[in-house]
CSV table of C-alpha atoms in Angstrom, one decimal:
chain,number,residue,atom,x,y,z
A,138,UNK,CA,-21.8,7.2,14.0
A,139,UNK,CA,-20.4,4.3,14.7
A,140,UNK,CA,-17.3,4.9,16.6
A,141,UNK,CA,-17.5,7.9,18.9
A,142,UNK,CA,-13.9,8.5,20.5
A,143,UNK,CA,-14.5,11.4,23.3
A,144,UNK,CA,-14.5,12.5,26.7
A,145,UNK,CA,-10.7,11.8,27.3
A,146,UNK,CA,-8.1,13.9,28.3
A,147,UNK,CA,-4.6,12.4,26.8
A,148,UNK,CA,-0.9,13.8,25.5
A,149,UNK,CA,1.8,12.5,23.6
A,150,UNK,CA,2.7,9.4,25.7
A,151,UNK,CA,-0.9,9.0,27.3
A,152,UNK,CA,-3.3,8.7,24.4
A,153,UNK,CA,-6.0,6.0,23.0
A,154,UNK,CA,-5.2,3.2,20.3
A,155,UNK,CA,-7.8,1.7,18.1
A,156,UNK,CA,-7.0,-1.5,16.4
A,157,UNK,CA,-7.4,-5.1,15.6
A,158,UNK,CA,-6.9,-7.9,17.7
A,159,UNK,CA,-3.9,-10.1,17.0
A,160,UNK,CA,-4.4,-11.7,13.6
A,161,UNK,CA,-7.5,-10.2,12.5
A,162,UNK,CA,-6.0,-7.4,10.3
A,163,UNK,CA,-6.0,-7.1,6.8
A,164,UNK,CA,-2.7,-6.9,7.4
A,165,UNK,CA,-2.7,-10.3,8.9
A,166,UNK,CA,-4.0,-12.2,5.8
A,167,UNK,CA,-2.2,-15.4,4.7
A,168,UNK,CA,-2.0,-13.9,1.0
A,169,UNK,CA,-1.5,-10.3,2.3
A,170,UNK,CA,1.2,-10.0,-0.7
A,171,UNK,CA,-1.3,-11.0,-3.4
A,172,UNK,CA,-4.8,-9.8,-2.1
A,173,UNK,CA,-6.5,-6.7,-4.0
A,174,UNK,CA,-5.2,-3.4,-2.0
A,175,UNK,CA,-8.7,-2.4,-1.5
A,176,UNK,CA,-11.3,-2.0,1.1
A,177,UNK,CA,-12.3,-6.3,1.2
A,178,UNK,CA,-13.8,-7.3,4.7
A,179,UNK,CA,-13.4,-11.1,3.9
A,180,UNK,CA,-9.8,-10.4,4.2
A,181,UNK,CA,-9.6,-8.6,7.5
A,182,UNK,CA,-11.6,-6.9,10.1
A,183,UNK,CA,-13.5,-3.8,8.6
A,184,UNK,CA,-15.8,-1.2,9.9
A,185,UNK,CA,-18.7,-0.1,7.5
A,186,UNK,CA,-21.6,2.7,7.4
A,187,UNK,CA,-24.4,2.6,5.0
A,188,UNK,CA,-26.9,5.3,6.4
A,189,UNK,CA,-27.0,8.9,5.2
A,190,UNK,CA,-24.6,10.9,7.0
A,191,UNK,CA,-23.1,8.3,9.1
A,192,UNK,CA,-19.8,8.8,10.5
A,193,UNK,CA,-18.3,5.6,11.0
A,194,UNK,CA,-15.2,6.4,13.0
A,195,UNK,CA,-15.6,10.3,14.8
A,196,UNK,CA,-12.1,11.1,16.8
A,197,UNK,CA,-12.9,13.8,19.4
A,198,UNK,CA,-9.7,13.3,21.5
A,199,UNK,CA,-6.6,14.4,20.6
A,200,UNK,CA,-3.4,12.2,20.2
A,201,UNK,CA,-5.3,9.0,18.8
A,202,UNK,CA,-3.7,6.2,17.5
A,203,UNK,CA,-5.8,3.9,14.7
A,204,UNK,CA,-3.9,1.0,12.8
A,205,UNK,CA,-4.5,-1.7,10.6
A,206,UNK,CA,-8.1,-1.0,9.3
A,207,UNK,CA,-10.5,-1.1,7.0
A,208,UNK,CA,-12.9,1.5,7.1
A,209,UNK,CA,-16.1,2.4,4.5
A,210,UNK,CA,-18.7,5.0,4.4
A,211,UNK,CA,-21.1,3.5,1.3
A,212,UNK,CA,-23.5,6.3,1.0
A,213,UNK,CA,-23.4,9.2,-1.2
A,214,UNK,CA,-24.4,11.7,1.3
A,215,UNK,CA,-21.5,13.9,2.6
A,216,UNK,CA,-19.6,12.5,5.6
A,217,UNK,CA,-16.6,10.6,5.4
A,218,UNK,CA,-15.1,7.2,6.1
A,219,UNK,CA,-13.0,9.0,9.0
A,220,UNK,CA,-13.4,12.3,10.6
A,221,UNK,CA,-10.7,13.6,12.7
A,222,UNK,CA,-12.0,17.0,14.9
A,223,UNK,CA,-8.5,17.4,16.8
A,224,UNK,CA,-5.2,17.7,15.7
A,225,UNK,CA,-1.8,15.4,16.5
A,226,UNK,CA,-3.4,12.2,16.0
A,227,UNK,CA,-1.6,9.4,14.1
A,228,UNK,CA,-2.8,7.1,11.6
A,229,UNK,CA,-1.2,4.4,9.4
A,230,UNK,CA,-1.5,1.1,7.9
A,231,UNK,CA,-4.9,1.3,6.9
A,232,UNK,CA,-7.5,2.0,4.1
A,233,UNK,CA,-10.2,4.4,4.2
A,234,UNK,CA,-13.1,3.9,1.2
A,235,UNK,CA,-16.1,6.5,0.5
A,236,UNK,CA,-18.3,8.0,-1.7
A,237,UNK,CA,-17.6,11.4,-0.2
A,238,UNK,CA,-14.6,12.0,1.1
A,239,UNK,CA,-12.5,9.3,2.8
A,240,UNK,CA,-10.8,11.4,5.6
A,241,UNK,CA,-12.1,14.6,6.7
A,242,UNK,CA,-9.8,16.2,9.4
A,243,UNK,CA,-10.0,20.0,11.3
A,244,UNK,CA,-6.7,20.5,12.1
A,245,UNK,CA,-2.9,18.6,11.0
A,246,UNK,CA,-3.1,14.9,11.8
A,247,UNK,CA,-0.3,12.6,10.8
A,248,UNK,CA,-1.2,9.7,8.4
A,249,UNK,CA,1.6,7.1,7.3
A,250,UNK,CA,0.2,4.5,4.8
A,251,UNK,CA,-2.8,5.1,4.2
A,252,UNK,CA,-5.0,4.3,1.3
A,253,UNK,CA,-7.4,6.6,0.9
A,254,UNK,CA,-10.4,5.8,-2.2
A,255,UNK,CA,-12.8,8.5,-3.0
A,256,UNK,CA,-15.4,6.5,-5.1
A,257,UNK,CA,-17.1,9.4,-6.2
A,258,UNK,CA,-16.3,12.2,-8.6
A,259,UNK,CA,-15.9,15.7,-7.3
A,260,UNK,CA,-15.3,17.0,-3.8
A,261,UNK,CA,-11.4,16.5,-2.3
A,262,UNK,CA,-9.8,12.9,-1.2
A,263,UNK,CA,-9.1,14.3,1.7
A,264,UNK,CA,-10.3,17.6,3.7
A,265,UNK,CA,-7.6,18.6,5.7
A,266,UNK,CA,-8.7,22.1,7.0
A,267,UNK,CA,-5.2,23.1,8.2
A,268,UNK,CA,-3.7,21.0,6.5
A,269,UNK,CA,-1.7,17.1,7.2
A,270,UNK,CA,1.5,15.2,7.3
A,271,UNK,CA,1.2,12.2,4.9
A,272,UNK,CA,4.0,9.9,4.7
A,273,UNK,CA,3.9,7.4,1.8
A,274,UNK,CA,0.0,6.9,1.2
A,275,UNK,CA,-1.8,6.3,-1.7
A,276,UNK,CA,-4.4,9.2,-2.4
A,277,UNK,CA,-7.0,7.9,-5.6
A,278,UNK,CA,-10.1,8.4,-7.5
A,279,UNK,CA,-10.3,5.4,-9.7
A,280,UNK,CA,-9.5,6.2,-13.5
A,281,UNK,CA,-13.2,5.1,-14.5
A,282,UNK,CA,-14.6,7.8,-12.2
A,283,UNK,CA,-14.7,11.5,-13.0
A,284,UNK,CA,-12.0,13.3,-11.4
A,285,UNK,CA,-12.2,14.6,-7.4
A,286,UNK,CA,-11.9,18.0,-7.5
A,287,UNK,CA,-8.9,18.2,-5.0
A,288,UNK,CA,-6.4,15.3,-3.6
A,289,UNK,CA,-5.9,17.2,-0.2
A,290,UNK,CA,-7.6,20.3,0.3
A,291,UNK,CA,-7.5,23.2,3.1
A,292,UNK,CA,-8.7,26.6,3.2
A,293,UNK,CA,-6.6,28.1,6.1
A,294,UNK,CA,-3.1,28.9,6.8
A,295,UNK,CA,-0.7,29.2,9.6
A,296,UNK,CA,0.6,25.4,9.7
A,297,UNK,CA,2.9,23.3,8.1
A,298,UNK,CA,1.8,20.2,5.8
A,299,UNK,CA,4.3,17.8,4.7
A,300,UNK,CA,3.6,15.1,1.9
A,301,UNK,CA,6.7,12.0,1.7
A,302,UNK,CA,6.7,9.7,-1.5
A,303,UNK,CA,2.9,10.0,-1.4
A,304,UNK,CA,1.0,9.4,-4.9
A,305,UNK,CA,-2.4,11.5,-5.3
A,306,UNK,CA,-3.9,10.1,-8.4
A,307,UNK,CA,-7.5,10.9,-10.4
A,308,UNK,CA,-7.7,14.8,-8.8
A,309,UNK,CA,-7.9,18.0,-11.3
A,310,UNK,CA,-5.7,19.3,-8.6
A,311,UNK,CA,-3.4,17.2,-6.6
A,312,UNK,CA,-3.0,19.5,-3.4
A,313,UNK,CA,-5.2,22.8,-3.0
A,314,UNK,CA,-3.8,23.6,0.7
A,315,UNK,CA,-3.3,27.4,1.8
A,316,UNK,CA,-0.9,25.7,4.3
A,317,UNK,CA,3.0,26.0,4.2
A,318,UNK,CA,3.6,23.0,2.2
A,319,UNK,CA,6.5,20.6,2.0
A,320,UNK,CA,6.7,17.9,-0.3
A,321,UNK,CA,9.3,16.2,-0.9
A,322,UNK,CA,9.4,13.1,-3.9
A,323,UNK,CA,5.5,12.9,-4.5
A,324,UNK,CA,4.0,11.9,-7.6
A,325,UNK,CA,0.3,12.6,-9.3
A,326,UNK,CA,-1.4,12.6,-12.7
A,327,UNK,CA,-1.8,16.5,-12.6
A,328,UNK,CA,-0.5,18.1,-16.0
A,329,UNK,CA,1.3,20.5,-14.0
A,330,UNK,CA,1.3,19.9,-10.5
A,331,UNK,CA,3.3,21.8,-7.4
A,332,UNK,CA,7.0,21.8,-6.9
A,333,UNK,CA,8.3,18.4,-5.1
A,334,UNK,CA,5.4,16.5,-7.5
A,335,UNK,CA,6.5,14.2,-10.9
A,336,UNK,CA,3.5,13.2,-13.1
A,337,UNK,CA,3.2,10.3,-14.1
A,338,UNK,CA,0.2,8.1,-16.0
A,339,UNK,CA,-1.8,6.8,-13.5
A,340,UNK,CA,-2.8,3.5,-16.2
A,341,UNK,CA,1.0,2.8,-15.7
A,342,UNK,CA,1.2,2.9,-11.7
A,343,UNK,CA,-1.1,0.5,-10.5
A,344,UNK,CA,-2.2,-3.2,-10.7
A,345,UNK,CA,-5.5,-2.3,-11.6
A,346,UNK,CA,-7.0,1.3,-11.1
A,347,UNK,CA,-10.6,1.4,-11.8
A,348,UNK,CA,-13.6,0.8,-9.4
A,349,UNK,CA,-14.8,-2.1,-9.8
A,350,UNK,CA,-11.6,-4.3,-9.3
A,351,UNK,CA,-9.4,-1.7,-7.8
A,352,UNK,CA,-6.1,-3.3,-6.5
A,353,UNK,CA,-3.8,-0.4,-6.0
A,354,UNK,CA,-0.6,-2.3,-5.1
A,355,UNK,CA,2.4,-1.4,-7.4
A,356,UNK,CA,2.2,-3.2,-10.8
A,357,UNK,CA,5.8,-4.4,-12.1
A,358,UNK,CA,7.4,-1.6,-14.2
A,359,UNK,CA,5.5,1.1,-12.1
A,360,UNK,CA,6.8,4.4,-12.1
A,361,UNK,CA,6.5,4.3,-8.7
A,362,UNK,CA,9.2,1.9,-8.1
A,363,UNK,CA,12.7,2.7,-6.3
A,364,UNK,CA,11.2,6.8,-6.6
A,365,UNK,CA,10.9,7.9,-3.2
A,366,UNK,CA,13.3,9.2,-0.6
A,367,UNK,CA,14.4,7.0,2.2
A,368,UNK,CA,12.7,7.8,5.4
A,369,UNK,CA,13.8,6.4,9.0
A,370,UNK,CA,11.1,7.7,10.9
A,371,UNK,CA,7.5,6.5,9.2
A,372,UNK,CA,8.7,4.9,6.1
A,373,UNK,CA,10.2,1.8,7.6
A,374,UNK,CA,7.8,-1.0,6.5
A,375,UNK,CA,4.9,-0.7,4.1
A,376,UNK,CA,1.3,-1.4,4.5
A,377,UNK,CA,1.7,-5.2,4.8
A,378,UNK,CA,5.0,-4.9,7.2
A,379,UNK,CA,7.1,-5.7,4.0
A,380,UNK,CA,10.3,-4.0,5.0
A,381,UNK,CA,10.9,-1.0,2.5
A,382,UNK,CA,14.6,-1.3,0.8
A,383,UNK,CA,14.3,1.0,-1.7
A,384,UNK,CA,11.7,2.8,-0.8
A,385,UNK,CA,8.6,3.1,-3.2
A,386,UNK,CA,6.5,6.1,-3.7
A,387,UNK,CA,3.0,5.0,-1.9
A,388,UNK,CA,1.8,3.0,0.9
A,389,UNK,CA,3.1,-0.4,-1.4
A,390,UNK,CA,6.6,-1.7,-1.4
A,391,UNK,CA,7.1,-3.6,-4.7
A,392,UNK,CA,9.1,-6.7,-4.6
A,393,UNK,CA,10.0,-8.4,-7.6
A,394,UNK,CA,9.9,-12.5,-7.6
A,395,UNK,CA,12.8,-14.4,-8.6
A,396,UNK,CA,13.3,-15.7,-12.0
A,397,UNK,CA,14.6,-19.4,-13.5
A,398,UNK,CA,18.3,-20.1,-13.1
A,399,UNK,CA,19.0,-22.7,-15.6
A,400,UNK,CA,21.0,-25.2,-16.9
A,401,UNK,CA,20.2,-25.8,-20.7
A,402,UNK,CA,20.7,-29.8,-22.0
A,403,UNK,CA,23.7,-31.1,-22.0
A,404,UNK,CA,25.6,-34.0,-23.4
A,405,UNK,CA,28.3,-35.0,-20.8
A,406,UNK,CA,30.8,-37.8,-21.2
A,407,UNK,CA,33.1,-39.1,-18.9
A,408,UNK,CA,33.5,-37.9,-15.2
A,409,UNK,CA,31.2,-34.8,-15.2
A,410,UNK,CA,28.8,-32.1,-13.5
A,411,UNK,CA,26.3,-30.3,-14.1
A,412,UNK,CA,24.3,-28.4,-11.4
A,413,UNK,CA,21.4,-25.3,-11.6
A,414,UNK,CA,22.3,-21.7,-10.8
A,415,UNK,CA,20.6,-20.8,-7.4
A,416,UNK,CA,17.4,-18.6,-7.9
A,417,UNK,CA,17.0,-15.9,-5.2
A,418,UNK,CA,14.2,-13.3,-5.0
A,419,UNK,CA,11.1,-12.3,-2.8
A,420,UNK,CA,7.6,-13.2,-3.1
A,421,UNK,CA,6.5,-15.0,-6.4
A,422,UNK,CA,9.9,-16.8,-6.4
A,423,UNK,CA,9.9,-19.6,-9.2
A,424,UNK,CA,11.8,-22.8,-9.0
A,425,UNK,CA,15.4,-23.3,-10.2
A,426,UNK,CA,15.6,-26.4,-12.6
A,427,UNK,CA,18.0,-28.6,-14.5
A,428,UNK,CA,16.0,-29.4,-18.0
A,429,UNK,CA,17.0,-32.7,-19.5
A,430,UNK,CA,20.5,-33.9,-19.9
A,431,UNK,CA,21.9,-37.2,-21.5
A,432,UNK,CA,24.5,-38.6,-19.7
A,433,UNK,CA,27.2,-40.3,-20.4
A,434,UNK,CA,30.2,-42.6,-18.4
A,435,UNK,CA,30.7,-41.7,-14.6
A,436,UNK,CA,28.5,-38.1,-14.3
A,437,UNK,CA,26.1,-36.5,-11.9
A,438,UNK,CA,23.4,-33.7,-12.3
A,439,UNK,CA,22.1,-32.0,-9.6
A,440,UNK,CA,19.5,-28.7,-9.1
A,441,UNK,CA,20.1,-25.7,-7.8
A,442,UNK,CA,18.3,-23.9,-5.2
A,443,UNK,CA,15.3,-21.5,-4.7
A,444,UNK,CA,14.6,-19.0,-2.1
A,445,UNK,CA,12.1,-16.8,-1.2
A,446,UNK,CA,8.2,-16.8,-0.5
A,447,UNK,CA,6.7,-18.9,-3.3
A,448,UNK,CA,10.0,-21.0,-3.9
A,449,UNK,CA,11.1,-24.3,-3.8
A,450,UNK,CA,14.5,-26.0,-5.5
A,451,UNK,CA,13.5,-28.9,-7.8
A,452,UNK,CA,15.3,-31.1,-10.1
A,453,UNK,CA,14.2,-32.0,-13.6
A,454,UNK,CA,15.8,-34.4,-15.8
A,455,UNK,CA,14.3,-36.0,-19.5
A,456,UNK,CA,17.0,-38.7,-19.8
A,457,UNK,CA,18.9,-39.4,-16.3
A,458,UNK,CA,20.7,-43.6,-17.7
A,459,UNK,CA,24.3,-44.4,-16.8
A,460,UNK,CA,25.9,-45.6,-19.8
A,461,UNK,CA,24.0,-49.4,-19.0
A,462,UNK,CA,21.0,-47.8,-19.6
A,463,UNK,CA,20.1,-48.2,-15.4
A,464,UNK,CA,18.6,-44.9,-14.2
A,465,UNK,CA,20.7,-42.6,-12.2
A,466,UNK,CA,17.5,-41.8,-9.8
């Protein structure tokens, strides 16, 4: 084990936080918005396992807090990426990876999200024995690896589990819980999954689904998109802090860029205009251009403007000549 977390006593308002420091998140990465949604440690600060058995995070205290992390188990032998022995401890904004199962908890824990990869076939994504709350995460066995044999599994009753615009995809059986179960806008690639669930084709969800270049933020035209149900309480921002609008199904917000607002060529004589559209959108936000106008007599041509992450206003022209043949600019 890597991580032990034990020997405190703590409550709701008392309680211990894991984390990274200020700016070393994955979270924190200049091209958050266009990095893989994977388990990458040259993007942000990770914690890894490779020996047989290893637990690389074991939570013992109750009340936990853990945010903005990579974790991996990379061995085949059964443990997971995190185990969780207590109940009423909250995690979010993070990604779990392993060959067994990502998350294996004892009791209901409350994840908000999360990615969790099982890299393996067989076995559940998560082992929640009672049980868990999980508010938009993303639940996956890539599509080139055989089927896990559960998304969240959990052999005893007695407790509630509620499941938010979370997305369990590459399971036989999406959720296997003997739990009280509410689910409310979830989707899977189960045939014929449980009430509250829509199936959908996990080859039309994701940027890319299979193992060895998984990036499991939404792809444009994602089923996914504008599907879930809008939640104040956990469902705020996404993974990256993206601020969710119309709240996706999964841990990813999508965010479509801006298009080209254009002015086609022109021929203008006498006193005239002509000026670009404005081109507004999010990230990937192209420029807004004036292609080439001839222009004649006493005239001006000017572009519009840009905004968003990614762009800029600019101002094209083929032929910019006053009617002497000088140049305008």
């Amino acid at each position: 084990t890597i991580l032990n977390i034990s020997g405190t006593t703590t409550d709701a308002t008392r309680y211990i936080e894991l984390t990274t420091e200020a700016g070393a998140s994955f979270r924190d990465h200049a091209s958050k918005a266009t990095n893989a949604l994977r388990y990458d440690a040259t993007k942000g600060a990770g914690i890894r396992a490779t020996n047989a058995y290893g637990k690389p995070i074991w939570v013992q205290v109750a009340h936990t807090r853990i945010s903005n992390l990579q974790v991996q188990n990379h061995s085949t032998s059964n443990n997971t990426a995190l185990t969780i022995a207590v109940t009423s401890c909250l995690i979010r904004d993070s990604i779990f990876e392993g060959w067994a199962s990502p998350i294996g908890m004892g009791d209901v824990n409350t994840l908000v999200n999360v990615v969790a990869i099982k890299m393996a076939a067989g076995g559940n994504i998560i082992g929640a024995t009672y049980g868990v709350n999980a508010y938009n995460c993303t639940l996956v066995v890539p599509s080139d690896v055989s089927p896990a044999t559960n998304g969240i599994s959990g052999a005893y009753g007695g407790k509630t589990a509620n499941l938010k615009n979370t997305a369990i995809f590459g399971a036989t059986t999406a959720v296997n819980l003997a739990a009280t179960k509410v689910i409310t806008t979830c989707v899977t690639d189960q045939a014929a999954p449980l009430s509250g669930f829509t199936t959908q084709t996990y080859a039309n969800c994701f940027e890319n689904s299979t193992a060895g270049a998984a990036d499991f933020r939404l792809k444009a035209g994602s089923p996914l998109i504008n599907a879930g149900t809008t939640d104040a309480t956990y469902g705020v921002n996404d993974i990256i802090g993206t601020a969710r609008a119309s709240f996706d199904i999964g841990v990813w917000e999508y965010v479509a860029g801006s298009t080209d607002a254009t002015a086609p060529g022109a021929t203008l004589t006498g006193t005239s205009s002509i000026s670009a559209g404005s081109a507004i959108g999010g990230s990937g936000g192209t420029d807004a251009t004036a292609p080439g106008a001839t222009l004649t007599g006493t005239s001006s041509i000017s572009a519009g403007s840009a905004s968003g992450s990614g762009g800029v206003g600019t101002f094209t022209s083929d032929a910019m000549e006053n009617n002497t043949g000088a140049g305008l600019l």
